[in-house]
CSV table of C-alpha atoms in Angstrom, one decimal:
chain,number,residue,atom,x,y,z
K,239,ARG,CA,0.0,-0.1,0.4
K,240,PRO,CA,1.5,3.5,-0.6
K,241,ALA,CA,2.4,5.7,1.7
K,242,SER,CA,0.5,8.8,0.7
K,243,LYS,CA,-3.1,6.7,1.4
K,244,CYS,CA,-2.2,6.9,5.2
K,245,TRP,CA,-1.4,10.9,4.7
K,246,GLY,CA,-3.7,13.3,6.5
K,247,SER,CA,-5.3,16.2,5.6
K,248,LYS,CA,-3.9,19.4,4.3
K,249,GLN,CA,-5.3,21.4,7.1
K,250,ALA,CA,-3.1,19.7,9.9
K,251,MET,CA,-0.8,21.7,11.3
K,252,VAL,CA,1.7,18.5,11.2
K,253,GLU,CA,2.5,17.8,7.5
K,254,PRO,CA,2.4,14.3,7.0
K,255,VAL,CA,5.9,12.3,6.5
K,256,THR,CA,7.0,10.5,3.7
K,257,HIS,CA,8.3,8.0,6.3
K,258,ALA,CA,4.8,7.0,7.4
K,259,ILE,CA,4.8,3.6,7.3
K,260,LEU,CA,7.9,2.1,8.0
K,261,PRO,CA,7.8,-2.2,7.5
K,262,ASP,CA,11.0,-2.6,9.0
K,263,ALA,CA,11.2,-0.5,11.9
K,264,THR,CA,7.2,-0.8,12.9
K,265,ASP,CA,7.4,-5.1,12.4
K,266,HIS,CA,8.5,-5.8,15.8
K,267,LEU,CA,6.4,-3.3,17.9
K,268,VAL,CA,3.0,-4.9,15.6
K,269,ASP,CA,4.4,-8.7,16.3
K,270,GLY,CA,4.8,-8.0,19.7
K,271,LEU,CA,1.5,-6.3,20.7
K,272,LEU,CA,-0.4,-8.9,19.1
K,273,LYS,CA,1.2,-11.6,21.1
K,274,ARG,CA,0.5,-10.2,23.7
K,275,LEU,CA,-3.0,-9.1,23.1
K,276,ASP,CA,-3.7,-12.7,21.6
K,277,CYS,CA,-2.9,-13.4,25.5
K,278,GLU,CA,-6.0,-11.0,26.7
K,279,PRO,CA,-9.6,-12.2,26.7
K,280,ALA,CA,-11.5,-9.5,26.0
K,281,TYR,CA,-9.1,-9.1,22.6
K,282,VAL,CA,-9.8,-12.6,21.6
K,283,ALA,CA,-13.2,-12.3,22.4
K,284,LEU,CA,-13.1,-8.7,20.0
K,285,ARG,CA,-11.6,-10.3,16.9
K,286,GLN,CA,-14.1,-13.8,16.9
K,287,THR,CA,-17.0,-11.3,17.5
K,288,CYS,CA,-15.8,-9.1,14.3
K,289,GLN,CA,-15.4,-12.4,12.0
K,290,ALA,CA,-18.9,-13.8,13.3
K,291,GLN,CA,-20.5,-10.5,12.4
K,292,GLY,CA,-19.0,-10.2,8.9
K,293,VAL,CA,-16.3,-7.0,10.1
K,294,SER,CA,-13.7,-7.0,8.1
K,295,TRP,CA,-11.9,-4.1,8.6
K,296,LEU,CA,-10.6,-2.8,11.8
K,297,MET,CA,-8.1,-0.6,13.1
K,298,LEU,CA,-6.4,0.1,16.5
K,299,VAL,CA,-5.8,3.3,17.7
K,300,GLY,CA,-5.1,6.0,20.7
K,301,GLY,CA,-4.1,5.0,23.3
K,302,MET,CA,-3.4,1.5,23.4
K,303,LEU,CA,-0.7,1.3,20.2
K,304,ARG,CA,0.7,4.6,22.7
K,305,ASP,CA,1.4,3.0,25.5
K,306,TRP,CA,2.5,0.0,23.6
K,307,VAL,CA,5.3,2.2,22.1
K,308,LEU,CA,6.3,4.3,24.8
K,309,ARG,CA,6.7,1.7,28.0
K,310,GLU,CA,5.4,-1.8,26.0
K,311,THR,CA,2.8,-2.3,27.9
K,312,VAL,CA,-1.4,-2.7,27.3
K,313,SER,CA,-3.3,-0.7,28.4
K,314,ALA,CA,-7.2,-1.0,30.1
K,315,ASP,CA,-8.6,0.4,27.3
K,316,LEU,CA,-9.1,-0.3,24.0
K,317,ASP,CA,-10.1,1.8,21.2
K,318,VAL,CA,-11.3,0.4,18.1
K,319,VAL,CA,-12.2,1.7,14.5
K,320,VAL,CA,-14.5,0.1,12.2
K,321,ASP,CA,-16.4,1.1,9.3
K,322,PRO,CA,-19.5,3.4,9.9
K,323,ALA,CA,-21.9,0.9,9.1
K,324,HIS,CA,-20.4,-1.6,11.7
K,325,ALA,CA,-20.0,0.6,14.4
K,326,LYS,CA,-23.4,0.2,16.7
K,327,PRO,CA,-24.1,-3.6,15.3
K,328,LEU,CA,-20.7,-4.9,16.6
K,329,ALA,CA,-20.7,-2.5,19.9
K,330,LYS,CA,-24.1,-4.4,20.5
K,331,ALA,CA,-23.0,-8.0,19.8
K,332,LEU,CA,-20.0,-7.4,22.0
K,333,SER,CA,-22.0,-6.3,25.0
K,334,LYS,CA,-23.9,-9.6,25.3
K,335,VAL,CA,-20.5,-11.3,24.5
K,336,TYR,CA,-19.0,-9.6,27.7
K,337,GLY,CA,-22.0,-9.8,29.7
K,338,CYS,CA,-22.0,-5.7,29.9
K,339,LYS,CA,-24.1,-3.0,29.1
K,340,CYS,CA,-23.9,-1.3,25.5
K,341,ILE,CA,-23.1,2.5,26.8
K,342,VAL,CA,-24.2,5.0,23.2
K,343,LEU,CA,-21.1,8.1,24.3
K,344,ASP,CA,-22.0,9.6,21.3
K,345,GLU,CA,-25.1,8.1,18.6
K,346,ALA,CA,-24.8,10.7,16.1
K,347,LEU,CA,-21.0,10.0,15.4
K,348,GLY,CA,-21.2,5.9,16.0
K,349,ILE,CA,-19.1,6.2,19.9
K,350,TYR,CA,-20.3,3.0,21.9
K,351,ARG,CA,-18.0,1.9,25.2
K,352,LEU,CA,-18.6,-1.2,27.0
K,353,VAL,CA,-16.6,-1.5,30.3
K,354,VAL,CA,-16.0,-5.5,30.5
K,355,PRO,CA,-16.8,-6.7,33.7
K,356,PRO,CA,-14.5,-8.8,36.4
K,357,ALA,CA,-17.0,-11.7,35.9
K,358,PHE,CA,-16.1,-12.2,32.0
K,359,PHE,CA,-12.4,-12.1,32.8
K,360,ALA,CA,-12.9,-14.8,35.8
K,361,ALA,CA,-15.0,-16.9,33.8
K,362,HIS,CA,-11.2,-17.2,31.6
K,363,GLY,CA,-9.2,-17.7,34.6
K,364,TRP,CA,-8.0,-14.1,35.0
K,365,GLN,CA,-8.6,-12.5,38.4
K,366,GLY,CA,-9.5,-8.4,38.9
K,367,ARG,CA,-9.6,-7.4,35.3
K,368,VAL,CA,-11.5,-4.7,33.9
K,369,VAL,CA,-11.1,-3.4,30.6
K,370,MET,CA,-12.8,-0.7,28.5
K,371,ILE,CA,-13.3,-0.7,24.8
K,372,ASP,CA,-14.7,2.2,22.8
K,373,VAL,CA,-16.1,0.9,19.3
K,374,ALA,CA,-16.2,4.0,16.9
K,375,ALA,CA,-17.4,4.7,13.5
K,376,ARG,CA,-14.2,5.8,11.1
K,377,LEU,CA,-13.9,9.6,11.0
K,378,GLY,CA,-14.6,11.1,7.4
K,379,ASN,CA,-14.5,8.7,4.3
K,380,THR,CA,-10.4,6.9,5.1
K,381,LEU,CA,-8.1,5.6,7.5
K,382,ALA,CA,-6.4,8.9,7.1
K,383,ASP,CA,-9.6,10.9,7.4
K,384,ASP,CA,-9.6,9.6,10.4
K,385,LEU,CA,-5.8,9.5,11.9
K,386,ALA,CA,-6.4,13.4,10.7
K,387,ARG,CA,-8.7,14.0,13.2
K,388,ARG,CA,-6.8,12.9,16.3
K,389,ASP,CA,-5.2,15.6,19.3
K,390,LEU,CA,-1.3,14.6,19.5
K,391,THR,CA,0.7,12.7,17.1
K,392,VAL,CA,1.5,10.0,19.6
K,393,ASN,CA,-2.5,9.3,18.9
K,394,ALA,CA,-2.3,9.5,15.4
K,395,MET,CA,-1.5,6.1,15.1
K,396,GLY,CA,-3.6,3.1,13.4
K,397,LEU,CA,-3.0,-0.6,13.9
K,398,THR,CA,-5.4,-2.4,11.0
K,399,LEU,CA,-5.8,-5.9,11.7
K,400,ASP,CA,-6.5,-7.2,8.6
K,401,ASP,CA,-3.3,-6.5,7.0
K,402,ALA,CA,-1.8,-6.2,10.1
K,403,HIS,CA,0.0,-2.9,9.2
K,404,TRP,CA,1.1,0.3,11.5
K,405,HIS,CA,-0.3,3.0,9.8
K,406,ASP,CA,1.9,6.8,11.1
K,407,PRO,CA,1.1,9.6,9.5
K,408,TYR,CA,2.0,12.4,11.7
K,409,ASP,CA,5.7,10.5,13.4
K,410,GLY,CA,3.9,9.3,16.6
K,411,LEU,CA,6.5,7.0,16.4
K,412,GLY,CA,9.0,9.2,16.3
K,413,ASP,CA,7.7,11.7,18.9
K,414,ALA,CA,7.5,8.8,21.4
K,415,GLN,CA,11.1,8.0,20.9
K,416,ARG,CA,12.0,11.8,21.6
K,417,ARG,CA,9.3,11.6,24.6
K,418,GLN,CA,7.5,14.7,23.5
K,419,LEU,CA,3.7,15.4,22.9
K,420,ARG,CA,2.9,17.6,19.4
K,421,MET,CA,-0.6,18.2,18.4
K,422,VAL,CA,-1.5,17.2,14.9
K,423,SER,CA,-3.6,20.2,13.9
K,424,ALA,CA,-4.5,23.1,16.3
K,425,ASP,CA,-7.8,23.1,14.5
K,426,ASN,CA,-8.3,19.9,16.1
K,427,PHE,CA,-7.9,21.5,19.7
K,428,ARG,CA,-10.5,24.1,18.9
K,429,ASP,CA,-12.8,22.3,17.6
K,430,ASP,CA,-12.6,20.5,21.2
K,431,PRO,CA,-10.9,22.6,23.6
K,432,LEU,CA,-11.2,20.0,26.0
K,433,ARG,CA,-7.4,18.7,24.5
K,434,TYR,CA,-5.8,21.5,25.9
K,435,ILE,CA,-6.2,20.2,29.5
K,436,ARG,CA,-5.8,16.7,28.1
K,437,LEU,CA,-2.8,17.6,27.2
K,438,PHE,CA,-1.3,17.9,30.3
K,439,ARG,CA,-3.0,14.7,31.7
K,440,PHE,CA,-1.1,13.0,29.1
K,441,ALA,CA,2.5,14.5,29.4
K,442,ALA,CA,1.9,14.0,34.2
K,443,THR,CA,0.4,10.7,33.5
K,444,LEU,CA,2.9,9.1,30.8
K,445,GLY,CA,6.0,10.0,32.7
K,446,GLY,CA,6.5,13.5,32.4
K,447,LEU,CA,6.7,13.8,28.4
K,448,ALA,CA,7.7,17.4,27.3
K,449,MET,CA,5.3,19.3,25.3
K,450,GLU,CA,6.6,20.9,21.6
K,451,ALA,CA,7.4,24.7,21.5
K,452,GLY,CA,4.5,25.2,19.0
K,453,THR,CA,2.1,23.5,20.7
K,454,LEU,CA,2.2,25.0,23.8
K,455,VAL,CA,2.3,28.8,21.7
K,456,GLU,CA,-1.2,27.1,21.1
K,457,VAL,CA,-2.1,26.7,24.4
K,458,ARG,CA,-1.0,29.7,25.7
K,459,ALA,CA,-3.1,31.8,22.5
K,460,GLU,CA,-6.4,30.1,22.7
K,461,GLY,CA,-6.6,27.9,26.6
K,462,HIS,CA,-9.6,30.2,27.3
K,463,ARG,CA,-11.6,28.2,24.7
K,464,LEU,CA,-11.8,26.0,27.8
K,465,LEU,CA,-14.2,27.7,29.4
K,466,HIS,CA,-16.6,26.3,26.4
K,467,VAL,CA,-16.6,22.7,27.9
K,468,ALA,CA,-18.1,20.5,29.7
K,469,PRO,CA,-17.3,21.6,33.6
K,470,GLU,CA,-17.7,17.6,34.3
K,471,ARG,CA,-15.3,16.7,31.5
K,472,ILE,CA,-12.6,18.8,33.1
K,473,HIS,CA,-13.1,18.1,35.9
K,474,TYR,CA,-12.4,14.1,35.0
K,475,GLU,CA,-9.2,15.1,33.5
K,476,LEU,CA,-8.0,17.5,36.5
K,477,CYS,CA,-8.8,14.2,38.5
K,478,ARG,CA,-6.8,12.4,36.5
K,479,LEU,CA,-4.2,14.6,35.8
K,480,LEU,CA,-4.1,14.7,39.8
K,481,ASP,CA,-4.0,11.0,40.4
K,482,ALA,CA,-0.3,11.1,38.4
K,483,GLU,CA,2.6,9.4,39.9
K,484,GLN,CA,4.5,13.5,39.9
K,485,CYS,CA,2.2,16.5,38.7
K,486,PHE,CA,4.4,18.9,40.0
K,487,ASP,CA,5.8,20.0,37.3
K,488,VAL,CA,2.8,20.2,35.0
K,489,ILE,CA,0.6,22.3,37.0
K,490,GLY,CA,3.9,24.6,37.1
K,491,LEU,CA,3.3,24.6,33.5
K,492,MET,CA,-0.4,25.2,33.5
K,493,GLN,CA,0.3,28.2,35.3
K,494,GLN,CA,3.0,29.4,33.2
K,495,THR,CA,0.6,29.3,30.1
K,496,GLY,CA,-2.4,30.7,32.2
K,497,LEU,CA,-4.7,27.7,31.8
K,498,LEU,CA,-4.7,27.9,35.8
K,499,GLY,CA,-6.2,31.2,35.3
K,500,HIS,CA,-8.9,30.0,32.3
K,501,LEU,CA,-9.7,27.0,34.9
K,502,PHE,CA,-9.9,28.5,38.1
K,503,VAL,CA,-11.5,32.5,38.4
K,504,GLU,CA,-10.0,32.3,41.4
K,505,TRP,CA,-6.8,32.3,40.7
K,506,PRO,CA,-5.5,35.3,39.7
K,507,ALA,CA,-6.4,36.8,43.0
K,508,LEU,CA,-4.1,34.8,44.8
K,509,GLN,CA,-0.9,36.7,43.2
K,510,GLN,CA,-2.1,39.9,45.8
K,511,VAL,CA,-0.5,38.0,48.8
K,512,PRO,CA,2.5,38.4,48.6
K,513,ALA,CA,5.9,36.6,50.3
K,514,ASN,CA,6.4,37.4,54.4
K,515,GLY,CA,8.2,36.4,57.3
K,516,TYR,CA,7.1,33.2,57.4
K,517,HIS,CA,6.6,32.0,54.1
K,518,HIS,CA,9.5,32.7,51.6
K,519,LEU,CA,7.2,32.5,48.5
K,520,ALA,CA,4.1,34.4,47.3
K,521,LEU,CA,1.0,32.9,47.7
K,522,PRO,CA,0.9,31.2,43.9
K,523,GLU,CA,4.5,29.5,44.4
K,524,HIS,CA,3.6,28.7,48.1
K,525,THR,CA,0.4,26.8,46.6
K,526,LEU,CA,2.5,25.0,44.0
K,527,ALA,CA,5.4,24.2,46.7
K,528,LEU,CA,2.6,22.0,48.5
K,529,LEU,CA,1.9,19.7,45.4
K,530,GLN,CA,6.4,19.7,45.2
K,531,GLN,CA,6.5,18.7,48.6
K,532,LEU,CA,4.0,15.9,48.5
K,533,GLU,CA,6.0,13.8,45.6
K,534,GLN,CA,9.9,14.7,47.6
K,535,LEU,CA,8.6,14.0,51.3
K,536,TRP,CA,6.4,10.9,49.7
K,537,ALA,CA,8.7,7.7,50.2
K,538,GLY,CA,9.3,9.2,53.4
K,539,LEU,CA,6.2,9.4,55.1
K,540,PRO,CA,5.1,6.9,57.5
K,541,ALA,CA,4.1,3.4,55.4
K,542,SER,CA,0.5,3.3,57.0
K,543,MET,CA,0.2,6.9,55.9
K,544,ARG,CA,1.5,6.0,51.7
K,545,GLY,CA,-1.1,2.8,51.8
K,546,ALA,CA,-4.1,5.0,53.1
K,547,LEU,CA,-3.4,7.6,50.3
K,548,ALA,CA,-2.7,5.3,47.8
K,549,GLU,CA,-6.0,3.8,48.2
K,550,PRO,CA,-8.8,4.4,45.5
K,551,TYR,CA,-10.9,7.3,46.2
K,552,ASN,CA,-13.1,6.4,43.4
K,553,ALA,CA,-13.2,4.8,40.0
K,554,THR,CA,-11.2,7.9,38.6
K,555,MET,CA,-8.6,8.6,41.4
K,556,SER,CA,-6.8,7.8,44.4
K,557,ARG,CA,-7.1,9.5,47.9
K,558,ARG,CA,-3.1,10.7,47.4
K,559,ALA,CA,-5.4,13.3,44.3
K,560,VAL,CA,-8.0,14.6,47.0
K,561,CYS,CA,-5.1,15.2,48.9
K,562,ARG,CA,-3.3,16.8,46.2
K,563,LEU,CA,-7.0,18.8,46.1
K,564,GLY,CA,-6.3,20.2,49.2
K,565,CYS,CA,-2.9,20.9,48.9
K,566,PHE,CA,-4.0,23.3,46.4
K,567,PHE,CA,-7.0,25.1,47.7
K,568,HIS,CA,-5.7,24.9,51.0
K,569,ASP,CA,-5.1,28.8,50.8
K,570,PHE,CA,-7.8,30.4,48.5
K,571,GLY,CA,-9.3,32.2,51.4
K,572,LYS,CA,-6.3,34.5,51.8
K,573,PRO,CA,-7.0,37.4,48.9
K,574,ALA,CA,-10.5,37.9,50.7
K,575,THR,CA,-9.3,37.9,54.0
K,576,MET,CA,-6.0,39.9,53.4
K,577,ALA,CA,-5.7,42.8,56.4
K,578,LEU,CA,-2.9,44.8,57.7
K,579,ASP,CA,-2.0,45.0,61.1
K,580,ASP,CA,-1.0,48.8,62.0
K,581,GLU,CA,1.0,47.0,65.1
K,582,THR,CA,3.2,44.6,63.4
K,583,GLY,CA,3.0,46.1,60.0
K,584,ARG,CA,1.9,42.6,58.6
K,585,TYR,CA,-0.7,41.0,56.5
K,586,ARG,CA,-3.0,38.9,58.5
K,587,PHE,CA,-5.8,36.1,57.2
K,588,TYR,CA,-8.1,35.5,59.9
K,589,GLY,CA,-11.0,33.4,58.8
K,590,HIS,CA,-9.4,32.4,55.5
K,591,GLU,CA,-9.6,28.4,56.2
K,592,LYS,CA,-13.6,29.4,56.2
K,593,VAL,CA,-13.3,32.0,53.3
K,594,GLY,CA,-11.2,29.4,51.4
K,595,ALA,CA,-13.7,26.3,52.3
K,596,GLU,CA,-16.7,28.8,50.9
K,597,LEU,CA,-14.9,29.1,47.9
K,598,VAL,CA,-14.2,25.3,47.4
K,599,ALA,CA,-18.0,24.7,47.8
K,600,GLY,CA,-18.4,27.1,44.8
K,601,ILE,CA,-15.9,25.6,43.1
K,602,ALA,CA,-17.5,22.1,43.3
K,603,LEU,CA,-20.7,23.0,42.4
K,604,ARG,CA,-19.0,24.9,39.2
K,605,TYR,CA,-17.3,21.4,38.2
K,606,ARG,CA,-20.3,19.3,39.2
K,607,TRP,CA,-18.4,17.2,42.2
K,608,SER,CA,-19.8,14.5,44.0
K,609,GLN,CA,-21.1,15.2,47.3
K,610,GLN,CA,-18.2,13.5,49.1
K,611,LEU,CA,-15.6,15.0,47.4
K,612,THR,CA,-17.2,18.4,47.6
K,613,ARG,CA,-17.3,17.6,51.5
K,614,ASP,CA,-13.7,15.7,51.9
K,615,VAL,CA,-11.8,18.8,50.2
K,616,CYS,CA,-14.0,21.1,51.8
K,617,ALA,CA,-13.0,19.8,55.4
K,618,LEU,CA,-9.1,19.9,54.4
K,619,THR,CA,-9.4,24.0,53.3
K,620,ARG,CA,-11.6,24.3,56.3
K,621,TRP,CA,-9.5,22.6,59.0
K,622,HIS,CA,-5.7,22.5,57.0
K,623,LEU,CA,-4.6,24.5,60.1
K,624,TYR,CA,-5.9,22.6,63.1
K,625,PRO,CA,-3.5,19.8,63.5
K,626,HIS,CA,-1.2,22.4,64.5
K,627,GLN,CA,-4.0,23.2,67.5
K,628,VAL,CA,-3.9,19.6,68.7
K,629,MET,CA,-0.5,17.7,68.0
K,630,GLY,CA,1.7,19.2,71.2
K,631,PRO,CA,2.5,16.9,74.7
K,632,GLU,CA,0.9,19.3,76.4
K,633,VAL,CA,-2.8,18.8,74.3
K,634,SER,CA,-5.0,16.0,76.3
K,635,ASP,CA,-6.0,12.6,74.7
K,636,LYS,CA,-9.6,13.8,75.0
K,637,ALA,CA,-8.9,17.2,72.4
K,638,ARG,CA,-7.4,14.4,70.0
K,639,HIS,CA,-9.5,11.9,70.0
K,640,LYS,CA,-12.4,14.7,69.2
K,641,PHE,CA,-9.9,15.6,66.4
K,642,PHE,CA,-9.9,12.4,64.8
K,643,ARG,CA,-13.6,11.2,65.3
K,644,ARG,CA,-14.6,14.4,63.2
K,645,LEU,CA,-12.3,14.4,60.5
K,646,THR,CA,-11.6,10.9,60.3
K,647,HIS,CA,-12.6,10.1,56.5
K,648,VAL,CA,-9.7,12.7,55.8
K,649,MET,CA,-7.2,12.3,57.9
K,650,PRO,CA,-4.7,10.7,56.2
K,651,GLU,CA,-5.2,13.6,53.6
K,652,LEU,CA,-4.8,16.2,55.8
K,653,LEU,CA,-1.9,15.2,57.8
K,654,ALA,CA,0.1,14.5,54.5
K,655,LEU,CA,-1.3,18.6,53.5
K,656,ALA,CA,-0.2,19.7,57.1
K,657,LEU,CA,3.4,18.5,56.5
K,658,CYS,CA,3.1,19.6,53.2
K,659,ASP,CA,2.3,23.4,54.2
K,660,ARG,CA,5.3,23.2,57.2
K,661,HIS,CA,7.7,22.2,54.4
K,662,SER,CA,6.4,25.0,52.3
K,663,THR,CA,6.6,27.6,55.3
K,664,ARG,CA,10.2,28.8,55.3
K,665,GLY,CA,10.2,32.7,55.9
K,666,THR,CA,12.9,34.3,57.4
K,667,LEU,CA,11.0,34.2,60.7
K,668,VAL,CA,11.0,30.0,60.6
K,669,SER,CA,14.2,27.7,61.6
K,670,GLN,CA,15.0,24.5,60.6
K,671,THR,CA,14.2,23.8,64.4
K,672,ASP,CA,10.8,24.9,64.0
K,673,VAL,CA,9.8,23.1,60.6
K,674,ASP,CA,11.9,19.5,62.2
K,675,ARG,CA,10.1,20.4,65.4
K,676,ASP,CA,6.5,20.5,63.8
K,677,GLU,CA,7.5,17.8,61.6
K,678,ALA,CA,8.0,15.1,64.4
K,679,GLN,CA,4.4,16.5,65.7
K,680,LEU,CA,3.0,15.7,63.1
K,681,LEU,CA,4.2,12.1,62.4
K,682,ALA,CA,3.1,11.5,66.1
K,683,LEU,CA,0.0,12.4,65.7
K,684,TRP,CA,-0.5,10.3,62.9
K,685,ALA,CA,0.8,7.4,65.0
K,686,ALA,CA,-1.7,8.9,67.7
K,687,TYR,CA,-4.7,8.3,65.1
K,688,GLU,CA,-3.3,4.7,64.3
K,689,VAL,CA,-3.8,3.7,67.9
K,690,PHE,CA,-7.1,5.6,68.2
K,691,ALA,CA,-8.6,4.1,65.1
K,692,LYS,CA,-7.7,0.7,65.7
K,693,ALA,CA,-9.2,1.0,69.3
K,694,GLU,CA,-12.0,2.5,67.8
K,695,ALA,CA,-12.4,-0.1,65.4
K,696,GLU,CA,-12.1,-3.4,68.5
K,697,LEU,CA,-14.5,-1.1,70.7
K,698,PRO,CA,-18.2,-1.9,70.3
K,699,PRO,CA,-20.3,0.3,70.9
K,700,LEU,CA,-21.6,0.8,74.8
K,701,LEU,CA,-25.2,1.8,74.0
K,702,SER,CA,-26.8,1.5,70.4
K,703,GLY,CA,-29.1,4.6,69.0
K,704,ARG,CA,-32.7,3.2,70.2
K,705,GLU,CA,-31.6,3.3,73.4
K,706,VAL,CA,-30.5,6.0,73.6
K,707,MET,CA,-33.6,7.9,72.6
K,708,ALA,CA,-35.8,5.5,74.6
K,709,ARG,CA,-33.4,6.6,77.6
K,710,LEU,CA,-33.9,10.4,76.8
K,711,ASN,CA,-37.3,10.4,75.1
K,712,LEU,CA,-35.6,11.9,72.2
K,713,GLN,CA,-36.8,11.7,68.5
K,714,PRO,CA,-34.8,10.6,65.4
K,715,GLY,CA,-32.2,13.3,64.5
K,716,PRO,CA,-29.2,15.2,64.9
K,717,ALA,CA,-29.2,15.3,68.5
K,718,VAL,CA,-28.7,12.0,68.9
K,719,GLY,CA,-25.9,11.0,66.6
K,720,ARG,CA,-24.2,13.8,69.0
K,721,VAL,CA,-25.4,12.2,71.8
K,722,LEU,CA,-23.6,8.8,70.6
K,723,ASP,CA,-20.5,10.8,69.4
K,724,GLN,CA,-20.4,12.7,73.5
K,725,LEU,CA,-20.8,9.1,74.3
K,726,ARG,CA,-18.0,7.8,72.0
K,727,GLU,CA,-15.4,9.9,73.0
K,728,ALA,CA,-16.4,9.6,76.6
K,729,GLN,CA,-15.6,5.3,75.7
K,730,LEU,CA,-12.5,5.6,74.2
K,731,ALA,CA,-10.9,8.4,77.4
K,732,GLY,CA,-11.6,5.6,79.5
K,733,GLU,CA,-14.0,7.2,81.7
K,734,LEU,CA,-16.9,4.4,80.5
K,735,ALA,CA,-16.1,1.0,80.3
K,736,ASP,CA,-20.0,-0.9,80.7
K,737,LYS,CA,-23.4,0.0,79.5
K,738,ALA,CA,-24.4,0.5,83.3
K,739,SER,CA,-21.6,3.0,83.4
K,740,ALA,CA,-22.9,4.5,79.9
K,741,GLU,CA,-26.8,4.5,81.0
K,742,VAL,CA,-25.3,6.3,84.5
K,743,TRP,CA,-23.8,8.6,82.4
K,744,LEU,CA,-27.0,9.3,80.1
K,745,ASP,CA,-28.8,10.1,83.2
K,746,ALA,CA,-26.3,12.6,84.3
K,747,LEU,CA,-26.4,14.3,81.0
K,748,GLN,CA,-31.0,14.0,80.6
K,749,ASP,CA,-30.4,15.9,84.4
K,750,HIS,CA,-28.1,18.6,83.3
K,751,VAL,CA,-30.4,19.3,80.4
K,752,ASN,CA,-33.2,19.1,82.2
């Protein structure tokens, strides 16, 4: 097949290269990938279903080829392109084979998604595997038309299965070897502005690929187009970005290109807060420094804290990504609360944590966060100073236990944030001794929390909610929960040992109320 058959449209910013098909250079890639896929039950079922449905032309595209080139790993996402007439029938047939729903992503364009469940893999001897397959109708009339509409050159490669041929009209293989991200066309980004942030997500999740200069110029000039993208789509990309092993450098580049200001209208105001005696950095740089500190401190954190942060938070991200959201937003309330203290000549930010939590609630609403994520990131913002109030040796166990119970749902994230904040606050009024002391006390607080959590899990409650309501003559409601919390705190403090002592405690509480 002549190379010209695989060239893209003339409008592409990146001109199709004359070495678009490189049989010698790509044979080993094709052979290795196909051998690996032949061991993958979902792919084998796809191939068999295509044969049964009479689908003779199918092309693998996108992330699977890119990941194979970069890391020789098979991703859990499989994107396939077929002739438009076959897209819907094939997706419907595959849903029956896999035992899953056929999700319509775009009926007009013919794009369908199948989330292959663990049960399918278990039936083939694989455990804990989930694969997402997107079946899409070919864009345009030819293979070349389809690849010309992709976002990045490393995603504009295709493998047609009828002839086992690797198609690379925009030198995506070369860019992968150079470890750079380069757009296929500025028009492709402008047609779907989500690609402006997907670019940064790929840079983070693919292990630090650099961005080609012309692509960055496009982001600086046209990144404002993100404002026209559905907020849910932006939020998904941000979560994926924040879940990368390292993301500080990428988010720093988002600041330099102006993208952070487009995503968060609150961001430019942070420039108003300068460095001071306690903070050696102005607020924007201090905010990003926390993200950097989380990466630098990660290996030295207690293994139990790292393990907790590595746990999945939802289907998109881990708890570490939630911690990063807390780091990013923790001081957003400072510009609105900045006031000059006439006596000291220093700026104060009284209540900035409360104002910041309110701002985060607004951002969460804007980006359609889940209620759980809204609650947790607002809590991290609202209480990010609280660990310093309960970490000293002079603080009672009861006060610490109250803190643990109130914020147990975000304790690993909150203490990791506090550690990062401490290491990012190194003004002239802060000594290394201060930093070392606070770090030791925060780590001791984590150790105390682990002891508390273990005791909390092992100690059965002394009274049930029904028993509390009956004894105090209460109706179901928040008051019952507050009493149960106080009862539990007294139990964990060793003040109550059994049901009888708990009932006496309740009677005393009722007498006090009456």
